[in-house]
Coordinates of C-alpha atoms in Angstrom, one line a residue:
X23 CA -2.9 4.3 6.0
X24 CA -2.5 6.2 9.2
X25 CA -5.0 4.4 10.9
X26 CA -3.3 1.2 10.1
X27 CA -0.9 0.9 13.5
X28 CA -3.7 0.8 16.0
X29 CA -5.7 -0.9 13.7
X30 CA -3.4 -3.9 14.3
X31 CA -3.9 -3.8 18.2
X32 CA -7.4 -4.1 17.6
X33 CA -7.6 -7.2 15.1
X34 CA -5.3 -9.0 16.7
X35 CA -6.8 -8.7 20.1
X36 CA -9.2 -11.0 18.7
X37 CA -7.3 -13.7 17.8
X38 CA -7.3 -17.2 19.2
X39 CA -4.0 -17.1 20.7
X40 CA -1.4 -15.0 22.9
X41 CA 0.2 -12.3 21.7
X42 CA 3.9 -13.5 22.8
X43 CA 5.7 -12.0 25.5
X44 CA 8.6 -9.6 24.6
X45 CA 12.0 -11.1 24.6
X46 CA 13.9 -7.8 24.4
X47 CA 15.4 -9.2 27.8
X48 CA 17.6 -11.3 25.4
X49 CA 19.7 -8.0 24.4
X50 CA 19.7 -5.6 27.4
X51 CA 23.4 -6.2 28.3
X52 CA 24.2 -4.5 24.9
X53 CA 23.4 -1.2 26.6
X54 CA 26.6 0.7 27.4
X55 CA 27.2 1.0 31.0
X56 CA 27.8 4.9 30.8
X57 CA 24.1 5.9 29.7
X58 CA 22.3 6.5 32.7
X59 CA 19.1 8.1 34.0
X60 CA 20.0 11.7 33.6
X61 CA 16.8 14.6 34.2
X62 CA 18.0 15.4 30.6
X63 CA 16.7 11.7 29.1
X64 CA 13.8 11.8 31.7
X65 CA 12.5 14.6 29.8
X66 CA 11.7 12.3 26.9
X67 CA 13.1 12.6 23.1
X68 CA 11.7 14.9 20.3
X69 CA 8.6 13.6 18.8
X70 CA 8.1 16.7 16.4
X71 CA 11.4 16.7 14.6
X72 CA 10.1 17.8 10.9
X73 CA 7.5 20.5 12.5
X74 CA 10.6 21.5 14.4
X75 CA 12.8 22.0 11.3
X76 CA 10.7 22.7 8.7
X77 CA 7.3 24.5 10.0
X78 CA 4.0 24.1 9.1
X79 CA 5.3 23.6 5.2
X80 CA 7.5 20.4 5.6
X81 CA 4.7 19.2 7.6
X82 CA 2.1 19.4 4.6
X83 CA 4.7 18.0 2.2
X84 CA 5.9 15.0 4.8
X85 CA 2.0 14.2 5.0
X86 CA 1.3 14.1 1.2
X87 CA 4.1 11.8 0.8
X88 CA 2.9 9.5 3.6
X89 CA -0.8 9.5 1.3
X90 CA 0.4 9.5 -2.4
X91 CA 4.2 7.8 -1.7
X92 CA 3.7 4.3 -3.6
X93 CA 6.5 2.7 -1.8
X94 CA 3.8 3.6 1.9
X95 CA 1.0 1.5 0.2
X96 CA 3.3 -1.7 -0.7
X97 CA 4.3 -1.2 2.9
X98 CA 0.7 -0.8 4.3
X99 CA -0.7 -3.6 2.3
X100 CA 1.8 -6.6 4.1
X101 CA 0.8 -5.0 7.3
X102 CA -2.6 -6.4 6.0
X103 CA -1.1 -9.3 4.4
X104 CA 0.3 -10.0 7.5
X105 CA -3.0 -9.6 9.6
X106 CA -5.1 -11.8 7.7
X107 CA -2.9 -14.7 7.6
X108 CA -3.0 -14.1 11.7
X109 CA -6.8 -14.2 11.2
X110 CA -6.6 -17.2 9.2
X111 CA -4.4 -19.5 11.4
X112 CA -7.1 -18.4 14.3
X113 CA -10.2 -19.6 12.0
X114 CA -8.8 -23.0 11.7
X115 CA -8.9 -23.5 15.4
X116 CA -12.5 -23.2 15.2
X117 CA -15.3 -25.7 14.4
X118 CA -15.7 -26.0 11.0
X119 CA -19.5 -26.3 10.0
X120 CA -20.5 -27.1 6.2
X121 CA -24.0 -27.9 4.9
X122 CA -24.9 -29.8 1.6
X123 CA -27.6 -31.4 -0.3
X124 CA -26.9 -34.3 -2.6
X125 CA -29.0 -36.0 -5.6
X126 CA -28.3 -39.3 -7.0
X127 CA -29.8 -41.9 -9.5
X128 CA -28.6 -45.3 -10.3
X129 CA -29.5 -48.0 -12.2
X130 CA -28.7 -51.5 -11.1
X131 CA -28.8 -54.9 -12.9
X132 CA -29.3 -58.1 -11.5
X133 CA -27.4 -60.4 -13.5
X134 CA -27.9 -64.5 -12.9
X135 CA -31.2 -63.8 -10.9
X136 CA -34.5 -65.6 -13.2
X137 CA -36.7 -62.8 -12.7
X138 CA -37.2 -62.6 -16.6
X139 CA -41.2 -62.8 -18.3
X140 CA -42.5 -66.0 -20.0
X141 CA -40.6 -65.2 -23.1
X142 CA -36.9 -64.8 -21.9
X143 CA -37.8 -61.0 -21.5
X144 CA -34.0 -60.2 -20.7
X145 CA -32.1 -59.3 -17.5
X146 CA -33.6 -57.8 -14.9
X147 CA -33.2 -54.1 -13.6
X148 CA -34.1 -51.5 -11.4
X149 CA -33.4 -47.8 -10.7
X150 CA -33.3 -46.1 -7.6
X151 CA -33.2 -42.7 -6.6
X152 CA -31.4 -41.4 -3.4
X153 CA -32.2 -37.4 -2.0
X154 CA -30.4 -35.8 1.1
X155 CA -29.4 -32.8 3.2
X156 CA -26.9 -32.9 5.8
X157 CA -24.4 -30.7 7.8
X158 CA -21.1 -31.8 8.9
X159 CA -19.6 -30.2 12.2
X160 CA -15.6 -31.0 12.5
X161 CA -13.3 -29.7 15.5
X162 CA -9.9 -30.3 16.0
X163 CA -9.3 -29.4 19.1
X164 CA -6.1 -27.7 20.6
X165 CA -4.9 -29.7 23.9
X166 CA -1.7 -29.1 23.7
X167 CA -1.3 -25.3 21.9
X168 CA 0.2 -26.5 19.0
X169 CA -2.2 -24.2 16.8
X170 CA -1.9 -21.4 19.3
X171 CA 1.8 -21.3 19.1
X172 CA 1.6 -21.2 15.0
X173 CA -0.4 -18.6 15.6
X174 CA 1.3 -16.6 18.0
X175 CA 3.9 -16.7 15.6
X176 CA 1.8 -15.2 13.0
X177 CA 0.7 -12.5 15.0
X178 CA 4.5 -11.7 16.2
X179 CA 5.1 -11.5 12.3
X180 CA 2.1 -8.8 12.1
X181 CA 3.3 -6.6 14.9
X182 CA 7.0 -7.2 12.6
X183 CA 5.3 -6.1 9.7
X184 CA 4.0 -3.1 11.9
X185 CA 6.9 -1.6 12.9
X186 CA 8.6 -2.4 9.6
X187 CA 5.8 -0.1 8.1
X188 CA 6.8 2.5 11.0
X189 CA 10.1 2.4 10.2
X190 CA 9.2 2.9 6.6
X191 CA 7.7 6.4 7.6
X192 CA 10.1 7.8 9.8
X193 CA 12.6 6.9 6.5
X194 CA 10.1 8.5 3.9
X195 CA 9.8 11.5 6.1
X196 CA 13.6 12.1 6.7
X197 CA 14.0 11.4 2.6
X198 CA 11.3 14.5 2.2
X199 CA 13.2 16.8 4.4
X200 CA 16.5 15.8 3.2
X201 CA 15.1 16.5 -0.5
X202 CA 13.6 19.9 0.9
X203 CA 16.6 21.1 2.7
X204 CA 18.5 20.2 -0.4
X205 CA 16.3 22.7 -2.3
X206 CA 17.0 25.1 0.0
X207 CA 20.2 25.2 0.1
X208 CA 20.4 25.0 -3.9
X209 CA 18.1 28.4 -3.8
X210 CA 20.7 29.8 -1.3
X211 CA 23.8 28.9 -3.2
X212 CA 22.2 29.7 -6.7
X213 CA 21.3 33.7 -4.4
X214 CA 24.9 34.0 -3.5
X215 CA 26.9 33.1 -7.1
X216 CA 23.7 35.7 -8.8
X217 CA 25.0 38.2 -6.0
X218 CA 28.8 37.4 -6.6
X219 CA 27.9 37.6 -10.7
X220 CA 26.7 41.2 -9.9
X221 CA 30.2 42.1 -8.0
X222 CA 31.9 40.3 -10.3
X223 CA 31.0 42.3 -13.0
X224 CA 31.1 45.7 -11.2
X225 CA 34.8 44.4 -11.0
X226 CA 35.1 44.1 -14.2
X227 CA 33.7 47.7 -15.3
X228 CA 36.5 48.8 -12.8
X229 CA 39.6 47.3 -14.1
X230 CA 38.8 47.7 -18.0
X231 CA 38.2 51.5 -17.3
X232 CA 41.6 51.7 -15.6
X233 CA 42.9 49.5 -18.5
X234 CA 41.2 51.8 -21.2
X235 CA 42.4 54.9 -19.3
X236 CA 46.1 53.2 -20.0
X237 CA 46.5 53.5 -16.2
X238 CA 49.9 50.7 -16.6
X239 CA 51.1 51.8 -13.7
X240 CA 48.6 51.6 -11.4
X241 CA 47.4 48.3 -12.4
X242 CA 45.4 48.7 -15.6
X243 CA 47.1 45.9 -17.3
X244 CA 45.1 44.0 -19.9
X245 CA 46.0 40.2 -18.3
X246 CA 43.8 41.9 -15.1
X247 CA 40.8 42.4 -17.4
X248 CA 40.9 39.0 -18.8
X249 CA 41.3 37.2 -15.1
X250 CA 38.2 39.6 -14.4
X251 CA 36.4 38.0 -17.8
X252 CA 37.5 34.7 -16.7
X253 CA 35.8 34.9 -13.2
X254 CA 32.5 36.1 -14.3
X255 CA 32.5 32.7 -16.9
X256 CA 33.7 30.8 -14.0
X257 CA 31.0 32.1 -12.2
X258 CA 28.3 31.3 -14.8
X259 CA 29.2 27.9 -14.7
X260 CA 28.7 28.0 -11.4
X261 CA 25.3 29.2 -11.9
X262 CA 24.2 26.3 -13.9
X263 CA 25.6 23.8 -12.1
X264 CA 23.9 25.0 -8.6
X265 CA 20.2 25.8 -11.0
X266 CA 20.8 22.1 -12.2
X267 CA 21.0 20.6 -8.4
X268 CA 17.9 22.7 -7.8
X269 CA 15.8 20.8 -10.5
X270 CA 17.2 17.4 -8.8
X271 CA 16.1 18.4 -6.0
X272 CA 12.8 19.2 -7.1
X273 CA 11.9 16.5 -9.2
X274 CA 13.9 14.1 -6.1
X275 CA 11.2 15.9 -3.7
X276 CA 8.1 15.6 -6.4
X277 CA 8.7 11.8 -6.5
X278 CA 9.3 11.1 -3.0
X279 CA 5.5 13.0 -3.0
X280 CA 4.4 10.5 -5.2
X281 CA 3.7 13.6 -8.0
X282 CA 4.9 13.3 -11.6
X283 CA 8.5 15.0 -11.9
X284 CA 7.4 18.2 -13.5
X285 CA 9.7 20.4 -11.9
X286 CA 7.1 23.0 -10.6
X287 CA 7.7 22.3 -6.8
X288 CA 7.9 25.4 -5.0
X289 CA 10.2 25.0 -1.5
X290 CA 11.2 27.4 0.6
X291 CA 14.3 29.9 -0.5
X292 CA 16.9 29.6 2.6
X293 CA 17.5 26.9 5.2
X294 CA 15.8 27.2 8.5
X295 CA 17.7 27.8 11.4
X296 CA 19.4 24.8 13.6
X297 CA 17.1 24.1 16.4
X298 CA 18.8 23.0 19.9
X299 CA 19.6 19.2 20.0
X300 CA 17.1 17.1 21.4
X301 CA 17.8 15.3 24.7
X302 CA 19.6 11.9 24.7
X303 CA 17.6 8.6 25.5
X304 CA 17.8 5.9 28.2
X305 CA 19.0 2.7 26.5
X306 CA 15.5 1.5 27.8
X307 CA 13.7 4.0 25.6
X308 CA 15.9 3.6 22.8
X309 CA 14.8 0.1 22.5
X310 CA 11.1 0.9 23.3
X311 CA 11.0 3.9 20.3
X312 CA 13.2 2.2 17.0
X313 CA 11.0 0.4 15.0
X314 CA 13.8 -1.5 13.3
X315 CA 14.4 -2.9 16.7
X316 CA 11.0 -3.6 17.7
X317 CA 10.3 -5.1 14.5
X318 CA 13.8 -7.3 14.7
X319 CA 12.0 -8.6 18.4
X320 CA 9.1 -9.5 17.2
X321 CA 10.9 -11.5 14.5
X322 CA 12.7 -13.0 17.4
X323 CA 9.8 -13.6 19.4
X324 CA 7.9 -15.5 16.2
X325 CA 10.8 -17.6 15.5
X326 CA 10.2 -18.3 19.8
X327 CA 6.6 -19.7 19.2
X328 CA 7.3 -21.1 16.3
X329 CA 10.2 -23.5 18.8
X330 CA 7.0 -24.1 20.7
X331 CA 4.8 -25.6 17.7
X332 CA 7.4 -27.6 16.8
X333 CA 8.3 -29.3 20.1
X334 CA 4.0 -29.7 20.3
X335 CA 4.1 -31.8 17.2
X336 CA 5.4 -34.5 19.0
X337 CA 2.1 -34.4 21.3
X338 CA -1.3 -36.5 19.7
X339 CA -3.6 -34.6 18.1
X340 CA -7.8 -35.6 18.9
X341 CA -10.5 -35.0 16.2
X342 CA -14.2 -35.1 16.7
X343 CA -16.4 -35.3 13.5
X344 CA -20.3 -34.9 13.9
X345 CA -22.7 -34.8 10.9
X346 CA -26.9 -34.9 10.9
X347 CA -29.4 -35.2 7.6
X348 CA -31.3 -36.8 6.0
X349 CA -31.9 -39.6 3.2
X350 CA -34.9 -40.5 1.4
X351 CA -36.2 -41.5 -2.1
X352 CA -38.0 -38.7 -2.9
X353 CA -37.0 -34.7 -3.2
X354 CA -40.0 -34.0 -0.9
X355 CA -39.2 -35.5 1.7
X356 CA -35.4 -34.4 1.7
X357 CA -35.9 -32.0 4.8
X358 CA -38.3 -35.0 6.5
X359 CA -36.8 -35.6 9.7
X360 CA -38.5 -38.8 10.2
X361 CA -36.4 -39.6 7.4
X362 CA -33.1 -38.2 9.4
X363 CA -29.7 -39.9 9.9
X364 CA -26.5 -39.2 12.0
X365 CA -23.0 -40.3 12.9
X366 CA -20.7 -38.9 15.4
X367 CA -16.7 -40.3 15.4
X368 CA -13.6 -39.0 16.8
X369 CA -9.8 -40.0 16.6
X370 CA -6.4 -40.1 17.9
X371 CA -3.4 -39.5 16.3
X372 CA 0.1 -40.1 17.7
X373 CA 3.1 -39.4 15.7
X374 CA 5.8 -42.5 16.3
X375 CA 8.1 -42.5 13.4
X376 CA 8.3 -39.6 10.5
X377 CA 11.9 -40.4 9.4
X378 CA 13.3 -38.0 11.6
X379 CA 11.0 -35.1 9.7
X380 CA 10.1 -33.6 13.5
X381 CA 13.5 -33.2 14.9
X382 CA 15.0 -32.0 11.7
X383 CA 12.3 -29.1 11.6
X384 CA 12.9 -28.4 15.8
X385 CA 16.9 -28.1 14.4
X386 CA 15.9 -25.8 11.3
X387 CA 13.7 -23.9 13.5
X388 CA 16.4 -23.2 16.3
X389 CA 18.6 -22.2 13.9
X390 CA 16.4 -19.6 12.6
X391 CA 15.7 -18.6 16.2
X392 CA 19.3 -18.3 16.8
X393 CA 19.6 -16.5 13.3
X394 CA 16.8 -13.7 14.4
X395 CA 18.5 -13.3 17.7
X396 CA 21.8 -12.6 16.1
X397 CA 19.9 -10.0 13.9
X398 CA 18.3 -8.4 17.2
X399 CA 21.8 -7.9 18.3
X400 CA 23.3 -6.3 15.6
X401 CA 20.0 -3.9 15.4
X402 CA 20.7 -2.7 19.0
X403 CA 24.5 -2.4 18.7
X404 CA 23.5 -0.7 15.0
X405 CA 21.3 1.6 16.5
X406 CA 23.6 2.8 19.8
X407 CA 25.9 3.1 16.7
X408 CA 24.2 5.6 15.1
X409 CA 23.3 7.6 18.4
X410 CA 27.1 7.6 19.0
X411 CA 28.3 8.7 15.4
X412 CA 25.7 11.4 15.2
X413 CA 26.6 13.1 18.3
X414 CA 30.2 13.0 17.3
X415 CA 29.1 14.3 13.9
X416 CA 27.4 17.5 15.5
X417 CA 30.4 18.2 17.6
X418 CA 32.9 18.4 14.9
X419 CA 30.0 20.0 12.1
X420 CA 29.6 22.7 14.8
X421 CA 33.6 23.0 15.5
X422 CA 33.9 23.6 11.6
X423 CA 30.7 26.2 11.3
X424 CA 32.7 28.5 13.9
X425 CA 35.7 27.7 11.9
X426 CA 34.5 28.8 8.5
X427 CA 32.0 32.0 10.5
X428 CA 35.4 33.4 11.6
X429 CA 37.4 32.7 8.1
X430 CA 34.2 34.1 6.7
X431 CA 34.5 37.4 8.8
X432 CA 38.6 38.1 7.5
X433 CA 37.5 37.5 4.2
X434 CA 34.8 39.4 4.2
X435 CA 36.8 42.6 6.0
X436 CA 40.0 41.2 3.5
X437 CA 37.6 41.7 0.2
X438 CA 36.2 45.1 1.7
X439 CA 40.1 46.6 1.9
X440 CA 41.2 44.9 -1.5
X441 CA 38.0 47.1 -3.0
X442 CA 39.2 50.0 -1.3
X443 CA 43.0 49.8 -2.0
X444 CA 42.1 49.0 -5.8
X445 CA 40.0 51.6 -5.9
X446 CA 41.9 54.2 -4.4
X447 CA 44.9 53.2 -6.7
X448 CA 47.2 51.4 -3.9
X449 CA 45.9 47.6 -4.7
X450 CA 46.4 45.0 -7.5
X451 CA 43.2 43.4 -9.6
X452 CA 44.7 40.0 -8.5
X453 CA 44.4 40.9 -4.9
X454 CA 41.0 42.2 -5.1
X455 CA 40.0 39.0 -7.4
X456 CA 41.4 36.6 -5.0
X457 CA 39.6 38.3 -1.7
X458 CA 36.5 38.3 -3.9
X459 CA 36.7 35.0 -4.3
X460 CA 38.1 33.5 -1.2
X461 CA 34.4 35.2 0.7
X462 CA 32.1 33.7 -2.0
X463 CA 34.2 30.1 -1.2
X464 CA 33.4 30.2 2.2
X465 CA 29.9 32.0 1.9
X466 CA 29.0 28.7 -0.1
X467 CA 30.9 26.3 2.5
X468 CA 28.8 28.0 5.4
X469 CA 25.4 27.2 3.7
X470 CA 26.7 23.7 3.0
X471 CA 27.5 23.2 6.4
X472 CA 24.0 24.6 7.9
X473 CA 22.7 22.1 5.6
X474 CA 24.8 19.6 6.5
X475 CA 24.2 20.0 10.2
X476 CA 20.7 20.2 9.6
X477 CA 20.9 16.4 7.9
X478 CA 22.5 15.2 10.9
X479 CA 20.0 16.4 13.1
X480 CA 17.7 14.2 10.4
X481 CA 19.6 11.2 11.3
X482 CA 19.6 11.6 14.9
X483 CA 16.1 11.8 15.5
X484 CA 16.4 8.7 13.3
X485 CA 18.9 7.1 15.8
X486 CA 16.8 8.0 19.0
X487 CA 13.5 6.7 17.2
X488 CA 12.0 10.1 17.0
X489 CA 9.2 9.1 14.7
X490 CA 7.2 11.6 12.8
X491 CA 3.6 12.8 14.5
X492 CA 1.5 15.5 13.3
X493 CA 0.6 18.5 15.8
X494 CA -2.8 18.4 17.4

């Protein structure tokens, strides 16, 4: 399936017709005036985004799912759907040559003619026998580019198809990485509650052997021991839950590799580090990398020809018909050319009245044209769109990381002095509890906010059309 894309340059650079002229021109104004030609776009936009996040290992898996993914075949075969019917339309611009042999008896009667014997010996008769070969040459030939237009348009829809398969990729590969980097994170958080289970019930020990040392006044109290039971259940729930978001996410990342859900997976156990953001893109390479908007112009640019065909149908259309053989009463002398015949004919059609059928199809066609360029449009403004909000995303996703790092440094130093205190006699349970649990709180937000940075980074290499290529 890999091969596929160029594969398309190739076929098509065969065909009959033009492949038609990019009408991206028809959207350039929806650039924003503020993105200019800095050294930073010059540089180009990340083409290695998954070897970048995930090593060599979400590499392999982002591979396998391009091979085994079912939804990557159904894409792949339209692209060759979409081929052939651009291969077809070119045939039938061509002579078309058949070649035949035919075999015929008859019997005819003569009725009214007196050819009868002495006797009245009935009505007359006779058979014959007729034997050929022939082959017919027929050519409509295109004068006017009618054919080559309809074909044009087929081979726009082909390069759609292309990009459309392109685009389904660079989707399948972000859905991998999203699945893996959900796995990660589950093995994280599932880490931290078994390490807070561990505290938790080192906690516990501590309180019940002040409570069973009747040590009232320092705090042994028994409602301390049971908000210490009640934390470690807490926190076995909390166990499950994050081991049941890991088996999602496995059997989520097994089916997007187009393996059976088994649940046997085996990811990595901590999210890779944030790499540094790519550089942002010139509006002109933005439009040159998507493949939702190249695909969206070549829909555009099919609907285009196809305005062409249909104006062309208005122009008369020649046809030259040419056939040679033979004819003869006897099978052995079928391929006799003394016995050989011939005809050569050609025509003229002009259209002059259809009921309006023409224009009605030139009006249904514009509108579609119309239709497609709409669509183009709301592509390009989609995609700046998602440049924009993913920018914005990483700014404020970063703003809260440093938020929760230096909330996650008190706490930390807060749950260190509560231990302390307690167990020097000068602290509460309730106190050491709380700062306890207010670090493992916003432990687990940290990892969810790597991951969710990490997501976004996903969907802006997305946005800037950052398409998936293997290393060399």
């Amino acid at each position: 399936m890999k091969k596929i894309l160029p594969v398309i340059a190739a076929v098509l650079a065969g065909c009959s017709a033009s492949v038609p002229d990019s009408r991206i021109g028809a959207v350039k104004n929806e650039a924003p005036p503020r993105w200019s030609a800095t050294p930073e776009a010059k540089a180009g936009i990340d083409t290695n985004w998954v070897g970048r996040l995930g090593g060599a290992r979400a590499e392999a898996l982002v591979n396998e799912a391009f091979l085994r993914n079912p939804d990557m075949r159904v894409a792949a075969e339209r692209v060759n759907r979409a081929i052939n019917s651009a291969k077809s339309a070119g045939a039938a611009m061509n002579p078309q040559v058949s070649a035949g042999l035919n075999a015929a008896r008859q019997k005819q009667i003569f009725v009214g003619i007196p050819l009868g014997g002495p006797g009245g010996g009935g009505i007359p008769s006779a058979n014959f026998n007729n034997f050929g070969a022939n082959m017919t040459v027929s050519w409509e030939p295109d004068i006017w580019g009618f054919r080559r237009a309809g074909q044009a348009a087929l081979i726009a829809d082909a390069q759609a198809e292309g990009n459309a398969y392109r685009a389904a990729r660079a989707s399948l590969a972000a859905q991998v990485m999203r699945a893996w980097l959900a796995l990660a994170e589950a093995n994280e958080q599932i880490a931290l509650a078994t390490e807070t289970q561990e505290l938790l019930v080192a906690t516990k020990d501590i309180v019940l052997d002040r409570y069973n040392n009747a040590l009232a006044a320092e705090g042994g109290a028994a409602a301390e021991v049971r908000l210490a039971e009640s934390e470690i259940a807490n926190n076995e729930a909390l166990i499950a839950q994050r081991t049941g978001e890991r088996e999602q996410a496995i059997r989520q990342l097994e089916l997007l590799l187009g393996r059976y859900p088994k649940g046997i997976l085996q990811a990595a156990t901590a999210l890779p580090d944030v790499p540094a953001m790519p550089p942002s893109g010139l509006p002109s390479e933005l439009l040159l990398r998507r493949p939702d908007i190249l695909e969206a112009e070549r829909r555009f640019a099919s609907t285009g020809s196809l305005v062409k065909q249909a104006k062309r149908a208005f122009y008369p259309s020649f046809a030259i018909t040419g056939s040679s053989g033979t004819t003869t009463d006897t099978m052995r002398q079928v391929f006799n050319s003394d016995f050989g015949v011939w005809s050569l004919a050609g025509g003229l059609t002009q259209p002059i009245w259809a009921g309006g059928k023409l224009r009605t199809e030139i009006a249904r066609i514009k509108a579609d044209d119309r239709s497609n360029l709409a669509r183009l449009q709301s592509t390009v403004l989609k995609a700046f769109g998602e440049v924009e909000q993913a920018m914005v995303a990483e700014k404020f996703l970063v703003a809260r990381e440093r938020a929760i790092a230096k909330a996650l440094k008190s706490a930390e130093e807060a749950a260190d002095a509560a231990s302390s205190e307690y167990s020097s006699g000068v602290g509460d349970a309730l106190t050491l509890i709380t700062a306890q649990g207010n670090r493992v709180a916003l432990a687990s937000q940290k990892t969810t906010l790597k991951r969710l940075r990490l997501d976004n980074r996903i969907t802006l290499h997305l946005a800037l059309g950052g398409d998936y290529r293997p290393r060399k």
